[in-house]
Coordinates of C-alpha atoms in Angstrom, one line a residue:
M1 CA 11.0 250.1 15.7
G2 CA 10.0 251.1 19.2
R3 CA 10.9 249.9 22.7
Y4 CA 8.2 249.1 25.2
R5 CA 8.7 248.6 28.9
I6 CA 6.2 246.1 30.4
R7 CA 5.6 245.5 34.1
V8 CA 3.5 242.6 35.3
A9 CA 2.3 242.5 38.9
T10 CA 1.1 239.3 40.6
G11 CA -1.2 239.1 43.6
A12 CA 0.3 238.6 47.1
W13 CA -2.2 236.0 48.2
L14 CA -1.3 232.3 48.8
F15 CA -1.1 230.5 45.4
S16 CA -1.3 233.7 43.4
G17 CA 1.7 232.8 41.4
S18 CA 1.8 230.1 38.7
H19 CA 4.3 227.6 37.4
N20 CA 2.6 227.8 33.9
S21 CA 4.1 230.1 31.3
V22 CA 2.3 233.3 30.2
Q23 CA 2.3 234.7 26.7
L24 CA 1.6 238.5 26.1
W25 CA 0.6 240.6 23.1
L26 CA 0.3 244.4 22.8
V27 CA -2.6 245.7 20.8
G28 CA -2.7 249.3 19.6
A29 CA -4.8 251.4 17.2
C30 CA -2.3 250.7 14.4
G31 CA -1.4 247.1 15.0
E32 CA -0.6 244.1 17.2
A33 CA 2.6 242.6 18.4
E34 CA 3.4 239.4 20.3
L35 CA 6.1 239.9 22.9
Q36 CA 8.9 237.3 22.8
L37 CA 8.9 236.4 26.5
Q38 CA 7.8 233.4 28.5
L39 CA 6.6 234.8 31.8
R40 CA 6.3 232.5 34.9
P41 CA 4.7 234.9 37.5
A42 CA 5.7 234.6 41.1
R43 CA 3.5 235.5 44.1
G44 CA 3.7 239.1 45.2
Q45 CA 6.3 240.0 42.6
E46 CA 6.3 242.7 39.9
E47 CA 8.4 241.7 36.9
E48 CA 9.7 244.2 34.4
F49 CA 10.7 243.6 30.7
D50 CA 11.9 245.8 27.9
R51 CA 11.0 244.6 24.4
D52 CA 11.6 246.0 20.9
V53 CA 8.6 246.0 18.6
P54 CA 9.3 246.4 14.8
K55 CA 6.3 248.5 14.0
D56 CA 4.4 251.5 15.4
L57 CA 1.4 250.2 17.4
G58 CA -0.2 253.6 17.9
P59 CA -2.1 254.3 21.2
L60 CA -2.3 251.1 23.2
Q61 CA -5.8 249.7 23.5
F62 CA -5.4 246.1 24.9
V63 CA -2.9 243.7 26.4
K64 CA -3.8 240.2 25.6
L65 CA -2.5 237.2 27.5
R66 CA -2.6 233.5 27.4
K67 CA -1.5 231.0 30.1
H68 CA -0.1 227.7 28.7
H69 CA -0.1 224.5 30.6
S70 CA 0.5 220.8 29.8
L71 CA -0.5 218.7 32.8
V72 CA -1.7 221.1 35.5
D73 CA -3.7 224.3 35.0
D74 CA -2.0 226.3 37.7
A75 CA -4.2 229.4 38.1
W76 CA -2.5 232.8 38.2
F77 CA -3.9 235.9 40.0
C78 CA -2.8 238.8 37.8
D79 CA -3.0 242.2 39.5
L80 CA -2.0 244.8 36.9
I81 CA 0.0 245.2 33.7
T82 CA 1.5 248.5 32.8
V83 CA 3.2 249.5 29.6
R84 CA 5.3 252.5 28.6
G85 CA 5.6 252.9 24.9
P86 CA 8.3 254.8 22.9
G87 CA 8.2 258.5 23.6
A88 CA 5.3 258.1 26.1
C89 CA 5.3 260.4 29.1
E90 CA 3.1 258.1 31.2
E91 CA 2.5 254.4 31.5
A92 CA -0.7 252.9 30.2
A93 CA -2.4 250.7 32.8
F94 CA -4.3 247.5 32.2
P95 CA -6.1 246.4 35.4
C96 CA -6.8 242.7 35.8
Y97 CA -7.3 241.8 39.5
R98 CA -8.6 238.3 38.6
W99 CA -7.7 234.7 38.2
V100 CA -6.3 233.6 34.8
Q101 CA -7.2 230.0 34.1
G102 CA -7.4 227.7 31.1
Q103 CA -5.7 228.4 27.8
G104 CA -8.0 230.9 26.3
V105 CA -6.9 234.4 25.4
L106 CA -7.8 237.1 27.9
S107 CA -8.0 240.7 26.7
L108 CA -7.4 243.5 29.2
P109 CA -8.5 247.0 27.9
E110 CA -6.6 250.1 28.7
G111 CA -7.9 251.2 32.1
T112 CA -9.3 254.6 31.4
A113 CA -13.0 254.6 32.5
R114 CA -15.4 255.1 29.6
L115 CA -19.1 255.4 29.1
A116 CA -20.7 253.4 26.3
G117 CA -21.3 256.6 24.4
D118 CA -17.7 257.7 24.7
N119 CA -16.3 255.0 22.5
A120 CA -15.1 256.5 19.3
L121 CA -13.2 253.3 18.8
D122 CA -15.5 250.4 18.1
V123 CA -13.1 247.9 19.6
F124 CA -14.0 249.0 23.1
Q125 CA -17.7 248.8 22.5
K126 CA -17.3 245.2 21.1
H127 CA -15.2 244.3 24.1
R128 CA -17.7 245.6 26.7
E129 CA -20.6 243.8 24.9
K130 CA -18.7 240.5 24.8
E131 CA -17.7 240.9 28.4
L132 CA -21.3 241.5 29.6
K133 CA -22.6 238.5 27.6
E134 CA -20.0 236.3 29.2
R135 CA -20.7 237.7 32.7
Q136 CA -24.4 237.2 32.4
E137 CA -23.9 233.5 31.7
L138 CA -21.5 233.2 34.6
Y139 CA -23.4 235.3 37.2
C140 CA -27.0 234.1 37.4
W141 CA -29.8 234.9 39.8
D142 CA -31.4 232.4 42.0
T143 CA -34.3 232.3 44.6
W144 CA -33.2 231.2 48.0
K145 CA -36.6 231.7 49.6
E146 CA -39.7 233.2 48.0
G147 CA -40.4 236.7 49.1
L148 CA -36.7 237.5 49.7
P149 CA -34.1 239.3 47.6
L150 CA -32.6 237.1 44.8
T151 CA -29.1 235.7 45.3
I152 CA -26.2 234.5 43.3
A153 CA -26.9 231.0 41.8
A154 CA -24.5 228.9 43.9
G155 CA -25.4 225.9 46.1
C156 CA -22.1 226.2 47.9
Q157 CA -19.0 228.3 47.8
D158 CA -17.4 225.9 45.3
D159 CA -20.1 226.8 42.7
L160 CA -19.1 230.5 42.7
P161 CA -17.1 232.1 39.9
P162 CA -13.4 232.0 40.9
N163 CA -13.1 235.8 41.1
M164 CA -15.8 235.9 43.8
R165 CA -14.1 233.3 46.1
F166 CA -12.1 234.0 49.2
H167 CA -8.4 234.2 48.7
E168 CA -6.6 231.3 50.3
D169 CA -5.4 233.3 53.3
K170 CA -9.0 234.4 54.0
R171 CA -10.3 230.9 53.6
L172 CA -7.8 229.3 56.0
D173 CA -8.4 231.9 58.7
F174 CA -12.2 231.7 58.3
E175 CA -12.4 227.9 58.6
W176 CA -9.8 227.8 61.4
A177 CA -11.8 230.4 63.4
L178 CA -15.0 228.3 63.0
K179 CA -13.2 225.2 64.3
A180 CA -11.7 227.2 67.2
G181 CA -15.1 228.6 68.0
A182 CA -16.7 225.1 68.0
L183 CA -14.0 223.8 70.3
E184 CA -14.6 226.7 72.7
M185 CA -18.3 225.8 72.8
V186 CA -17.5 222.1 73.6
L187 CA -15.1 223.1 76.4
K188 CA -17.7 225.5 77.9
R189 CA -20.3 222.7 77.7
V190 CA -18.0 220.3 79.5
Y191 CA -17.0 222.9 82.0
T192 CA -20.6 223.7 83.0
L193 CA -22.1 220.2 82.6
L194 CA -22.2 219.4 86.3
S195 CA -22.7 223.0 87.5
S196 CA -26.0 224.5 88.8
W197 CA -27.1 227.9 87.6
N198 CA -28.9 229.6 90.4
R199 CA -27.8 233.2 90.2
P200 CA -27.0 235.7 87.4
E201 CA -23.4 235.6 88.5
D202 CA -23.3 231.9 87.4
F203 CA -23.1 233.2 83.8
D204 CA -19.5 234.0 84.6
Q205 CA -18.8 230.3 84.1
I206 CA -19.0 230.9 80.3
F207 CA -17.7 234.4 80.2
W208 CA -14.2 233.5 79.2
G209 CA -12.4 233.0 75.9
Q210 CA -12.5 235.7 73.2
K211 CA -13.8 239.1 74.5
S212 CA -13.2 242.8 74.1
A213 CA -12.8 245.7 76.5
L214 CA -16.3 246.8 75.6
A215 CA -17.7 243.4 76.3
E216 CA -16.0 243.5 79.7
K217 CA -17.7 246.8 80.4
V218 CA -21.1 245.4 79.4
H219 CA -20.4 242.4 81.6
Q220 CA -20.0 244.7 84.6
C221 CA -23.0 247.0 83.9
W222 CA -25.5 244.8 82.0
R223 CA -28.2 245.1 84.7
D224 CA -28.1 248.9 84.7
D225 CA -31.1 250.8 83.1
E226 CA -28.6 253.4 81.7
L227 CA -26.8 250.8 79.7
F228 CA -30.0 249.2 78.6
G229 CA -31.2 252.5 77.1
Y230 CA -27.8 253.4 75.7
Q231 CA -27.8 250.2 73.6
F232 CA -30.8 251.4 71.7
L233 CA -28.9 254.5 70.6
N234 CA -25.4 253.2 70.2
G235 CA -25.3 249.4 70.6
A236 CA -25.2 246.6 68.1
N237 CA -28.6 247.5 66.8
P238 CA -29.3 251.3 66.8
M239 CA -31.9 250.9 64.0
L240 CA -35.2 250.3 65.9
L241 CA -35.5 253.2 68.3
R242 CA -37.7 256.1 67.3
R243 CA -39.0 259.3 68.9
S244 CA -42.7 258.8 69.8
T245 CA -45.2 261.1 68.1
S246 CA -48.2 259.5 70.0
L247 CA -48.6 256.8 72.6
P248 CA -48.5 253.4 70.9
C249 CA -51.9 251.9 70.3
R250 CA -50.8 248.6 71.6
L251 CA -50.0 250.1 75.1
V252 CA -53.0 249.4 77.3
L253 CA -52.7 250.8 80.8
P254 CA -54.6 248.8 83.5
P255 CA -56.4 250.6 86.4
G256 CA -54.0 251.9 89.0
L257 CA -51.4 253.2 86.5
E258 CA -52.9 256.6 85.9
A259 CA -49.7 258.2 87.2
L260 CA -47.7 256.3 84.6
G261 CA -50.1 257.5 81.9
A262 CA -49.6 261.1 83.0
Q263 CA -45.9 260.8 83.0
L264 CA -45.9 259.4 79.5
E265 CA -48.1 262.2 78.2
R266 CA -45.7 264.8 79.8
E267 CA -42.7 263.2 78.1
L268 CA -44.6 263.0 74.8
Q269 CA -45.4 266.7 74.9
N270 CA -41.7 267.5 75.8
G271 CA -40.5 265.4 72.8
S272 CA -38.5 263.2 75.2
L273 CA -40.4 260.0 74.8
F274 CA -38.9 257.2 72.7
E275 CA -40.0 253.7 71.7
A276 CA -38.7 250.4 70.5
D277 CA -41.4 248.2 69.2
F278 CA -40.6 244.6 68.3
I279 CA -44.1 243.8 66.9
L280 CA -42.4 242.2 63.8
L281 CA -41.8 239.2 66.1
D282 CA -45.5 238.8 67.0
G283 CA -46.8 235.4 65.9
I284 CA -43.4 234.1 64.6
P285 CA -43.2 230.4 65.5
A286 CA -40.5 229.6 68.0
N287 CA -37.9 226.9 67.5
V288 CA -37.6 223.5 69.1
I289 CA -34.0 222.7 70.1
R290 CA -33.1 219.2 71.2
G291 CA -36.8 218.5 71.9
E292 CA -37.2 221.6 74.0
K293 CA -39.7 224.2 73.0
Q294 CA -38.2 227.8 72.8
Y295 CA -40.1 231.0 73.2
L296 CA -40.2 234.4 71.5
A297 CA -41.5 237.7 72.8
A298 CA -42.6 240.8 70.8
P299 CA -41.9 243.5 73.4
L300 CA -42.6 247.2 73.4
V301 CA -40.3 249.5 75.3
L302 CA -40.9 253.1 76.1
L303 CA -38.0 255.2 77.2
R304 CA -37.4 258.8 78.3
M305 CA -34.5 261.1 77.4
T306 CA -33.2 262.9 80.5
P307 CA -31.8 266.5 80.2
N308 CA -28.3 265.2 80.3
G309 CA -28.9 262.9 77.3
K310 CA -29.4 259.5 79.1
L311 CA -32.1 257.3 77.7
L312 CA -33.9 255.4 80.5
P313 CA -36.6 252.7 80.2
V314 CA -40.0 253.7 81.7
V315 CA -42.2 250.7 80.9
I316 CA -41.9 247.3 79.1
Q317 CA -44.8 245.3 77.6
I318 CA -43.6 241.8 76.8
Q319 CA -46.4 240.9 74.3
P320 CA -49.0 242.9 72.5
P321 CA -52.7 242.6 73.5
S322 CA -54.6 239.6 72.2
P323 CA -58.1 238.2 72.6
S324 CA -56.9 236.0 75.5
T325 CA -54.8 238.8 77.1
P326 CA -56.5 242.1 76.3
T327 CA -54.4 243.9 79.0
P328 CA -50.9 242.5 79.0
Q329 CA -48.9 242.9 82.1
L330 CA -46.6 245.9 82.2
F331 CA -43.2 245.9 83.8
L332 CA -41.8 249.0 85.5
P333 CA -38.4 250.0 87.1
S334 CA -40.2 250.0 90.5
D335 CA -41.0 246.3 90.2
P336 CA -39.0 243.7 92.1
P337 CA -35.4 243.8 90.7
F338 CA -35.5 240.3 89.2
A339 CA -38.9 240.8 87.6
W340 CA -37.6 244.1 85.9
L341 CA -34.3 242.4 85.0
L342 CA -36.2 239.5 83.4
A343 CA -38.4 241.9 81.3
K344 CA -35.2 243.6 80.1
A345 CA -33.7 240.2 79.2
W346 CA -36.7 239.4 77.0
V347 CA -36.2 242.7 75.2
R348 CA -32.5 241.9 74.6
N349 CA -33.5 238.5 73.3
A350 CA -36.0 240.0 70.9
D351 CA -33.4 242.6 69.9
F352 CA -30.9 239.9 69.0
Q353 CA -33.5 238.3 66.6
L354 CA -34.2 241.5 64.7
H355 CA -30.5 242.6 64.8
Q356 CA -29.3 239.3 63.2
L357 CA -32.0 238.8 60.7
Q358 CA -33.5 242.1 59.7
Y359 CA -30.8 244.7 60.2
H360 CA -27.7 242.5 59.6
L361 CA -28.6 239.7 57.2
L362 CA -31.3 241.4 55.1
N363 CA -30.5 245.1 55.2
T364 CA -26.7 244.7 54.7
H365 CA -25.7 241.2 53.5
L366 CA -28.6 240.5 51.1
V367 CA -28.8 244.0 49.8
A368 CA -25.1 244.1 49.2
E369 CA -25.3 240.8 47.3
V370 CA -28.0 242.2 45.0
I371 CA -25.8 245.2 44.3
A372 CA -22.8 242.8 43.7
V373 CA -24.6 240.5 41.3
A374 CA -26.3 243.3 39.4
T375 CA -22.9 245.1 39.0
M376 CA -21.3 242.0 37.6
R377 CA -24.2 241.3 35.2
R378 CA -24.8 244.9 33.9
L379 CA -21.7 247.0 34.2
P380 CA -18.6 246.3 32.1
G381 CA -15.1 246.7 33.6
L382 CA -14.6 250.0 31.7
H383 CA -17.7 251.6 33.2
P384 CA -16.8 254.2 35.9
V385 CA -19.6 253.0 38.2
F386 CA -18.1 249.5 38.0
K387 CA -14.7 250.8 38.9
L388 CA -16.3 252.8 41.8
L389 CA -18.2 249.8 43.2
I390 CA -16.0 246.7 42.6
P391 CA -13.8 247.3 45.7
H392 CA -16.9 247.3 47.8
I393 CA -18.2 243.9 46.7
R394 CA -15.1 241.8 47.5
Y395 CA -16.0 238.4 49.1
T396 CA -19.7 239.3 49.5
M397 CA -21.0 236.5 47.4
E398 CA -19.0 233.8 49.2
I399 CA -19.8 235.0 52.7
N400 CA -23.5 235.0 51.8
T401 CA -23.3 231.6 50.1
R402 CA -21.6 230.2 53.2
A403 CA -24.3 231.7 55.4
R404 CA -27.1 230.1 53.3
S405 CA -25.4 226.7 53.4
Q406 CA -24.2 226.7 57.0
L407 CA -25.8 229.4 59.2
I408 CA -29.5 229.8 58.1
S409 CA -29.9 226.6 56.1
E410 CA -32.1 223.7 57.2
G411 CA -30.1 222.1 60.0
G412 CA -27.8 225.0 60.2
I413 CA -26.6 227.0 63.2
F414 CA -29.9 229.0 63.5
D415 CA -31.9 225.8 63.6
K416 CA -29.6 224.4 66.2
A417 CA -29.2 227.3 68.5
V418 CA -31.5 230.3 67.9
S419 CA -35.1 230.8 69.0
T420 CA -36.2 231.9 65.5
G421 CA -34.6 228.9 63.8
G422 CA -36.6 226.1 62.4
G423 CA -38.4 228.3 59.9
G424 CA -39.4 231.2 62.0
H425 CA -36.3 233.1 60.8
V426 CA -37.6 232.9 57.2
Q427 CA -41.0 234.2 58.1
L428 CA -39.3 237.0 60.0
L429 CA -37.2 237.9 57.0
R430 CA -40.2 238.0 54.7
R431 CA -41.9 240.5 57.1
A432 CA -38.7 242.5 57.3
M433 CA -38.5 242.6 53.5
A434 CA -41.9 244.4 53.4
Q435 CA -40.4 247.1 55.5
L436 CA -37.2 247.4 53.5
T437 CA -37.5 250.9 51.9
Y438 CA -35.0 253.0 50.0
R439 CA -35.2 255.6 52.8
S440 CA -34.4 253.1 55.5
L441 CA -31.0 252.5 53.8
C442 CA -30.1 256.2 53.7
P443 CA -29.2 257.6 57.2
P444 CA -30.2 261.2 56.5
D445 CA -33.7 260.0 55.6
D446 CA -33.9 257.1 58.1
L447 CA -32.8 259.1 61.1
A448 CA -35.1 262.0 60.2
D449 CA -38.0 259.5 59.9
R450 CA -37.2 258.1 63.3
G451 CA -36.8 261.5 64.9
L452 CA -33.2 261.0 66.0
L453 CA -31.5 264.0 64.4
G454 CA -29.8 266.4 66.7
I455 CA -29.4 264.2 69.8
P456 CA -25.9 264.7 71.3
S457 CA -25.8 261.3 72.9
A458 CA -26.8 259.5 69.7
L459 CA -23.3 258.6 68.6
Y460 CA -24.3 256.1 65.9
A461 CA -26.5 258.8 64.3
H462 CA -23.7 261.4 64.5
D463 CA -21.0 259.2 63.0
A464 CA -23.3 257.7 60.4
L465 CA -24.3 261.2 59.1
R466 CA -20.6 262.2 59.0
L467 CA -19.6 259.1 57.1
W468 CA -22.6 259.5 54.7
G469 CA -21.5 263.0 53.9
I470 CA -17.9 262.0 53.3
T471 CA -19.0 259.1 51.1
A472 CA -21.4 261.3 49.2
R473 CA -18.6 263.8 48.4
Y474 CA -16.4 260.9 47.1
V475 CA -19.2 259.5 44.9
E476 CA -20.0 263.0 43.6
G477 CA -16.4 263.6 42.7
I478 CA -16.2 260.4 40.6
V479 CA -19.7 260.8 39.0
H480 CA -19.1 264.4 38.0
L481 CA -15.9 263.4 36.1
F482 CA -17.9 261.3 33.7
Y483 CA -21.4 262.6 33.8
H484 CA -21.3 266.4 33.0
R485 CA -25.0 266.8 32.6
D486 CA -28.2 265.1 33.6
D487 CA -29.0 264.0 30.0
I488 CA -25.8 261.9 30.0
V489 CA -27.1 260.0 33.0
R490 CA -30.5 259.5 31.3
G491 CA -28.8 258.4 28.1
D492 CA -26.4 255.7 29.6
P493 CA -28.0 252.3 28.7
E494 CA -25.7 250.3 30.9
L495 CA -26.3 252.4 33.9
Q496 CA -30.1 252.3 33.5
A497 CA -30.1 248.5 33.0
W498 CA -28.1 248.2 36.2
C499 CA -30.6 250.3 38.1
R500 CA -33.5 248.1 36.8
E501 CA -31.6 245.0 37.6
I502 CA -31.3 246.0 41.3
T503 CA -34.9 247.3 41.8
E504 CA -37.0 245.1 39.6
V505 CA -35.0 241.9 39.6
G506 CA -32.7 241.5 42.6
L507 CA -35.1 243.3 45.1
C508 CA -38.2 241.8 43.5
Q509 CA -40.1 244.9 42.2
A510 CA -39.0 247.2 45.0
Q511 CA -40.1 250.4 43.2
D512 CA -43.3 250.5 45.4
R513 CA -40.9 250.9 48.4
G514 CA -39.1 253.9 46.9
F515 CA -36.3 252.3 45.0
P516 CA -35.7 253.9 41.6
V517 CA -36.2 252.0 38.3
S518 CA -34.2 254.7 36.4
F519 CA -31.8 257.6 37.0
Q520 CA -33.0 261.0 35.8
S521 CA -30.2 263.2 37.2
R522 CA -26.7 263.3 38.5
K523 CA -28.1 264.1 42.0
Q524 CA -30.3 261.0 41.9
L525 CA -27.5 258.8 40.7
C526 CA -25.1 260.1 43.4
H527 CA -27.6 259.5 46.2
F528 CA -28.2 255.9 45.1
L529 CA -24.5 255.2 44.7
T530 CA -23.8 256.7 48.2
M531 CA -26.4 254.3 49.5
C532 CA -24.7 251.4 47.8
V533 CA -21.2 252.2 49.2
F534 CA -22.6 253.1 52.6
T535 CA -24.6 249.8 52.9
C536 CA -21.6 247.7 51.9
T537 CA -19.2 249.4 54.3
A538 CA -20.2 251.7 57.1
Q539 CA -23.7 250.4 57.8
H540 CA -22.5 246.8 57.8
G541 CA -19.6 247.9 60.1
A542 CA -22.0 249.5 62.6
I543 CA -24.3 246.5 62.7
N544 CA -21.6 243.7 62.5
Q545 CA -19.0 244.9 64.9
G546 CA -21.3 244.9 67.9
Q547 CA -21.6 241.1 67.6
A548 CA -18.2 240.8 69.0
C549 CA -19.6 242.1 72.3
L550 CA -22.5 239.7 72.4
Q551 CA -20.1 237.0 73.7
M552 CA -21.6 234.1 71.8
T553 CA -18.9 232.2 70.0
I554 CA -20.5 232.4 66.6
T555 CA -21.3 236.1 66.8
W556 CA -17.8 236.9 68.1
H557 CA -16.4 235.1 65.0
L558 CA -18.7 237.1 62.8
G559 CA -17.9 240.4 64.4
R560 CA -14.1 240.2 65.0
R561 CA -11.6 242.1 62.9
Q562 CA -10.4 240.0 60.0
P563 CA -6.7 239.5 59.4
D564 CA -6.9 240.5 55.7
M565 CA -9.3 243.4 56.5
V566 CA -9.2 246.3 54.0
P567 CA -10.3 249.6 55.8
L568 CA -12.8 251.7 54.1
G569 CA -11.4 253.6 51.1
H570 CA -7.9 252.0 51.3
H571 CA -8.1 249.3 48.7
K572 CA -4.9 248.8 46.8
E573 CA -6.4 247.9 43.5
K574 CA -5.9 250.7 40.9
Y575 CA -9.2 250.5 38.9
F576 CA -9.1 254.2 37.9
S577 CA -6.1 255.3 36.0
S578 CA -6.8 259.0 35.5
P579 CA -5.1 261.5 37.8
K580 CA -8.4 263.3 38.5
A581 CA -10.1 260.1 39.7
K582 CA -7.1 259.2 41.8
A583 CA -7.2 262.7 43.4
V584 CA -10.9 262.1 44.3
L585 CA -10.0 258.8 46.0
N586 CA -7.0 260.5 47.8
Q587 CA -9.4 263.2 49.1
F588 CA -11.8 260.5 50.3
Q589 CA -9.0 258.9 52.3
T590 CA -8.0 262.3 53.8
D591 CA -11.5 263.0 54.9
L592 CA -11.8 259.6 56.5
E593 CA -8.5 260.1 58.4
S594 CA -9.8 263.4 59.6
L595 CA -13.0 261.8 60.9
E596 CA -10.9 259.1 62.6
R597 CA -9.1 261.8 64.6
E598 CA -12.4 263.5 65.5
I599 CA -13.9 260.2 66.8
T600 CA -10.7 259.3 68.7
A601 CA -10.7 262.7 70.4
R602 CA -14.4 262.5 71.3
N603 CA -14.1 258.9 72.6
E604 CA -11.3 260.0 75.0
Q605 CA -13.9 262.1 76.8
L606 CA -16.5 259.2 77.1
D607 CA -16.9 256.5 79.7
L608 CA -18.1 254.2 77.0
P609 CA -16.4 254.9 73.7
Y610 CA -18.3 254.4 70.4
D611 CA -15.9 252.8 67.9
Y612 CA -18.1 251.0 65.5
L613 CA -18.0 253.7 62.8
K614 CA -14.3 254.6 63.2
P615 CA -13.2 254.5 59.5
S616 CA -10.1 252.3 60.4
R617 CA -12.5 249.7 61.7
I618 CA -14.9 249.7 58.8
E619 CA -14.3 247.0 56.2
N620 CA -14.3 248.1 52.6
S621 CA -17.0 245.5 51.7
V622 CA -19.2 242.9 53.3
T623 CA -16.7 240.1 54.0
I624 CA -17.9 238.5 57.2

């Protein structure tokens, strides 16, 4: 006979507990025993029991549980079950972190991460095969629009698997904030209904409600050329700017601007000429809102970097040359102030379209969803890569499903309020998909390709590279614990199937854009996993947080800090049970805290702090 101490932890979310009773079994290498207890789990509680078992179970392999109900199936969110057996020095952990529903038996394997080839005990191999078969029936691919990444098959959030849904606290906050935002829009509409708008200052009539200190700063300086240039380096969309290697072919200088041409050539030779080309918007049909035709521009901006690191606009071309306009008008800082201001406003409008659709929706949200669905379909819970990635896909499927049914759907917010709505947004996404390369998702490659390395005033670039390095060390630490040689990587069938699922299925044959279809080495695997974690966390944070400063009600809602926000690397779930893996995570957290202090100290010396990549402000997954 041996005594076992069992601890059962229930989630802290609303409705995580259950009034139904729960039955438990312990399964070891030498036998199985039902525990004589009737557990009724309470929200946020950890309950502890001691039970005598008449026979030696051997090393524990599984905890099995079944929830009984008569009239009402009251779902239970089980966090973790730990068991200490007779004479054991350490507890055995059985991670759950999912909803328990129905009356079927759920088997939780002991939480030590294992590769498929590591399973000397056949029971674990059978478990992972059964788990993947069930998941592949539950998590199915769907095509939202042809030519775009595949998505989870769910028409609305209610169609999603329960474990991908918002917890109740998150759902209530999200839906309340949407209603509060809609009310604010109505109030502003009523407030301005009888007002005339004759001067830029009249925009102050709607500049109230939710706003940040940074938004207030932008409000004060939005006309300045210095802020206009700064935003390309460190604003909401730092992804378009690149150093010029030649004068753009679309730039046609009319007679009389020879001095401008000479200036551009000098800047080009000095390596101080930069460009932002919005050609992706050329020919995209504009929306019609309430019967009124909207307009889209496809600008080109050339900027120069001053010796003190300021980026200043030199010339703006609103539209590219066309048969009807072979020499489009150019706008210069020496033009009448309102003409120059209007040209910059058209650039900001175009930047909003690409920011929202290409760099936010496609390059973070939709890519993260592909990673999430492929992970659930191809990696069992015992796989170390599953344990590495699962904290970084929380809520992603639901936030994207809500976007497809409310934001970018037919009749959704984009159709009602945005110039690219009404179908243009889908065309733009398809064009952006053709430019979505593997290198574009990896900051060391992307910043090098755009010529933005080594610029002291490029704060996004600096912080992104630091975060990439910290994330890469974390990923390498985990990967090297389980893959001791390159041939182990090549020989992992689950890992290779996951890679193919992302590139060939989710990203629609993206191997021609540099995405791998297999992993041949530990280095290649680490680079890809770093991209996955970075995309789902830091890159989304850099692109998403700037929306809170755009001062549109919807974008503020999308960019604000969430009440249940989990900062990067600080998830509470204990998916890894080994001390070595826990030490790697602890070092990741230490490195992030060190970077936090560095950024805070730097920002104290700046007139305009750059906070978007502060680790404490980066969400651990794409949740908004």
